Amino acid sequence: MLRCMIPLHHSENQMRAALVALALLIPIPALAGQPVSLEALCFTPGGDCTGVIVDQIGKAQRQVLVQAYNFTDAAIVKALIDAKRRGVDVQVVIDRVNVCAEDKPVCRASGAVAAGLITRAGIPLSIDRKEKIAHNKVMVIDGHRVITGSFNFSQSAQKANAENLLVIEDEATARRYAENWRAHQGHSQEYQDR
């Protein structure tokens, strides 16, 4: 089910993103024989990608694994906290740019606020400092759904940037993303709220 469609007048970047999304529907050897469903496809400007993410988190029943470069959107943070309160296992790994980067003297205030809200809600949050940039934008939901794309979990992604977001329904794909999430979480440091 597609929730956000390509506008009739779309940019070259949006066309490239649409082609990438269509390419995901082509069988690849690692997943051959297994149907992969594109649950949603969204673009900004024009689409409510934040709404798609919040809706998907709201459907979570067991687990949400988050891996994010920019993690500042209040609606997404609230949806994750609400999921935790419903009994969903929520775990987050973010890039260091959200709190304090070693190469920058100033913390990104909204990222530190989001990290603090998440940890005070009892959600484990780790900072990935191993890579120069931990640039993933991924959520794995209930072991069978993946949210990914260029869309950062931020207001800028929704309101100011040209971005894309895919929601893929497939256990094998979700398993691969969850394995990658665990690898990054394994070398990340637990965040200590100040």
Coordinates of C-alpha atoms in Angstrom, one line a residue, residues 39-170:
E39 CA 4.5 -0.7 2.1
A40 CA 5.0 3.1 1.7
L41 CA 7.0 5.5 -0.4
C42 CA 7.2 9.2 0.5
F43 CA 9.0 12.3 -0.7
T44 CA 9.6 15.7 0.7
P45 CA 8.7 18.3 0.0
G46 CA 5.1 17.4 -0.4
G47 CA 4.7 14.2 1.5
D48 CA 4.1 13.7 5.2
C49 CA 7.1 11.4 5.8
T50 CA 7.1 12.2 9.5
G51 CA 3.5 11.1 9.6
V52 CA 4.4 7.8 7.9
I53 CA 7.1 7.1 10.4
V54 CA 4.9 8.0 13.4
D55 CA 2.1 5.8 12.0
Q56 CA 4.5 2.8 11.6
I57 CA 5.9 3.3 15.1
G58 CA 2.3 3.3 16.3
K59 CA 1.7 -0.1 14.7
A60 CA 4.7 -1.6 16.4
Q61 CA 3.8 -4.5 18.8
R62 CA 7.1 -6.0 19.9
Q63 CA 10.2 -4.0 18.9
V64 CA 11.6 -0.9 17.2
L65 CA 15.3 -0.6 16.5
V66 CA 16.4 2.9 15.5
Q67 CA 19.6 3.9 13.8
A68 CA 19.8 7.6 13.0
Y69 CA 22.2 10.2 11.9
N70 CA 20.1 13.3 12.7
F71 CA 17.6 12.5 15.5
T72 CA 15.7 15.6 16.6
D73 CA 12.1 15.4 15.5
A74 CA 9.8 15.8 18.5
A75 CA 6.9 13.8 16.9
I76 CA 9.1 10.8 16.2
V77 CA 10.6 11.0 19.7
K78 CA 7.1 11.1 21.2
A79 CA 6.0 8.1 19.1
L80 CA 9.0 6.1 20.3
I81 CA 8.3 7.0 24.0
D82 CA 4.6 6.1 23.5
A83 CA 5.6 2.8 22.0
K84 CA 7.9 2.1 25.0
R85 CA 4.9 2.9 27.3
R86 CA 2.8 0.3 25.4
G87 CA 5.4 -2.3 26.2
V88 CA 7.3 -2.2 22.9
D89 CA 11.1 -2.9 23.2
V90 CA 12.6 0.4 21.8
Q91 CA 16.3 0.8 21.3
V92 CA 18.2 3.6 19.6
V93 CA 21.6 4.1 18.2
I94 CA 22.5 7.6 17.0
D95 CA 25.5 9.5 15.5
R96 CA 27.6 11.6 17.9
V97 CA 26.6 14.8 16.0
N98 CA 23.3 14.7 18.0
V99 CA 25.0 15.1 21.4
C100 CA 28.7 16.3 21.4
A101 CA 31.0 15.6 18.5
E102 CA 34.7 15.5 19.4
D103 CA 35.4 17.9 16.5
K104 CA 32.8 20.4 17.5
P105 CA 32.8 22.4 20.8
V106 CA 29.1 22.9 20.8
C107 CA 26.4 20.2 21.2
R108 CA 23.5 20.2 18.7
A109 CA 20.9 21.3 21.3
S110 CA 17.9 19.7 19.8
G111 CA 19.7 16.3 19.4
A112 CA 20.8 16.5 23.1
V113 CA 17.2 17.3 24.1
A114 CA 15.9 14.3 22.1
A115 CA 18.5 12.0 23.5
G116 CA 17.7 13.1 27.1
L117 CA 13.9 12.6 26.6
I118 CA 14.6 9.1 25.2
T119 CA 16.8 8.0 28.0
R120 CA 14.6 9.5 30.7
A121 CA 11.7 7.4 29.2
G122 CA 13.8 4.3 29.9
I123 CA 14.8 3.7 26.3
P124 CA 18.4 2.5 25.8
L125 CA 20.3 5.0 23.6
S126 CA 23.8 4.5 22.4
I127 CA 26.2 6.8 20.5
D128 CA 28.0 5.4 17.5
R129 CA 31.4 7.0 17.6
K130 CA 33.3 4.4 15.6
E131 CA 32.6 5.7 12.1
K132 CA 33.4 9.2 11.0
I133 CA 29.7 9.6 10.4
A134 CA 27.1 7.0 11.3
H135 CA 24.8 8.1 8.5
N136 CA 22.1 5.4 8.6
K137 CA 18.5 6.4 8.8
V138 CA 16.7 3.1 9.6
M139 CA 14.0 1.7 11.8
V140 CA 13.4 -2.1 12.0
I141 CA 9.9 -2.8 13.4
D142 CA 8.7 -6.1 14.7
G143 CA 11.3 -8.1 12.7
H144 CA 9.5 -7.7 9.4
R145 CA 9.3 -4.0 8.5
V146 CA 12.1 -1.6 7.6
I147 CA 11.9 2.2 7.3
T148 CA 14.9 3.6 5.4
G149 CA 15.9 6.3 2.9
S150 CA 17.6 9.6 2.9
F151 CA 15.0 11.1 5.3
N152 CA 16.7 12.1 8.6
F153 CA 14.5 11.9 11.7
S154 CA 14.3 15.7 11.9
Q155 CA 12.1 18.7 11.2
S156 CA 14.5 19.8 8.4
A157 CA 14.0 16.6 6.5
Q158 CA 10.2 17.2 6.6
K159 CA 10.1 20.9 6.1
A160 CA 13.2 22.1 4.2
N161 CA 14.9 19.2 2.4
A162 CA 14.3 17.1 -0.6
E163 CA 14.2 13.6 0.9
N164 CA 12.8 10.1 0.3
L165 CA 11.5 7.4 2.6
L166 CA 10.7 3.8 2.0
V167 CA 8.8 1.3 4.2
I168 CA 9.6 -2.2 3.2
E169 CA 7.7 -5.2 4.5
D170 CA 10.0 -8.3 4.4

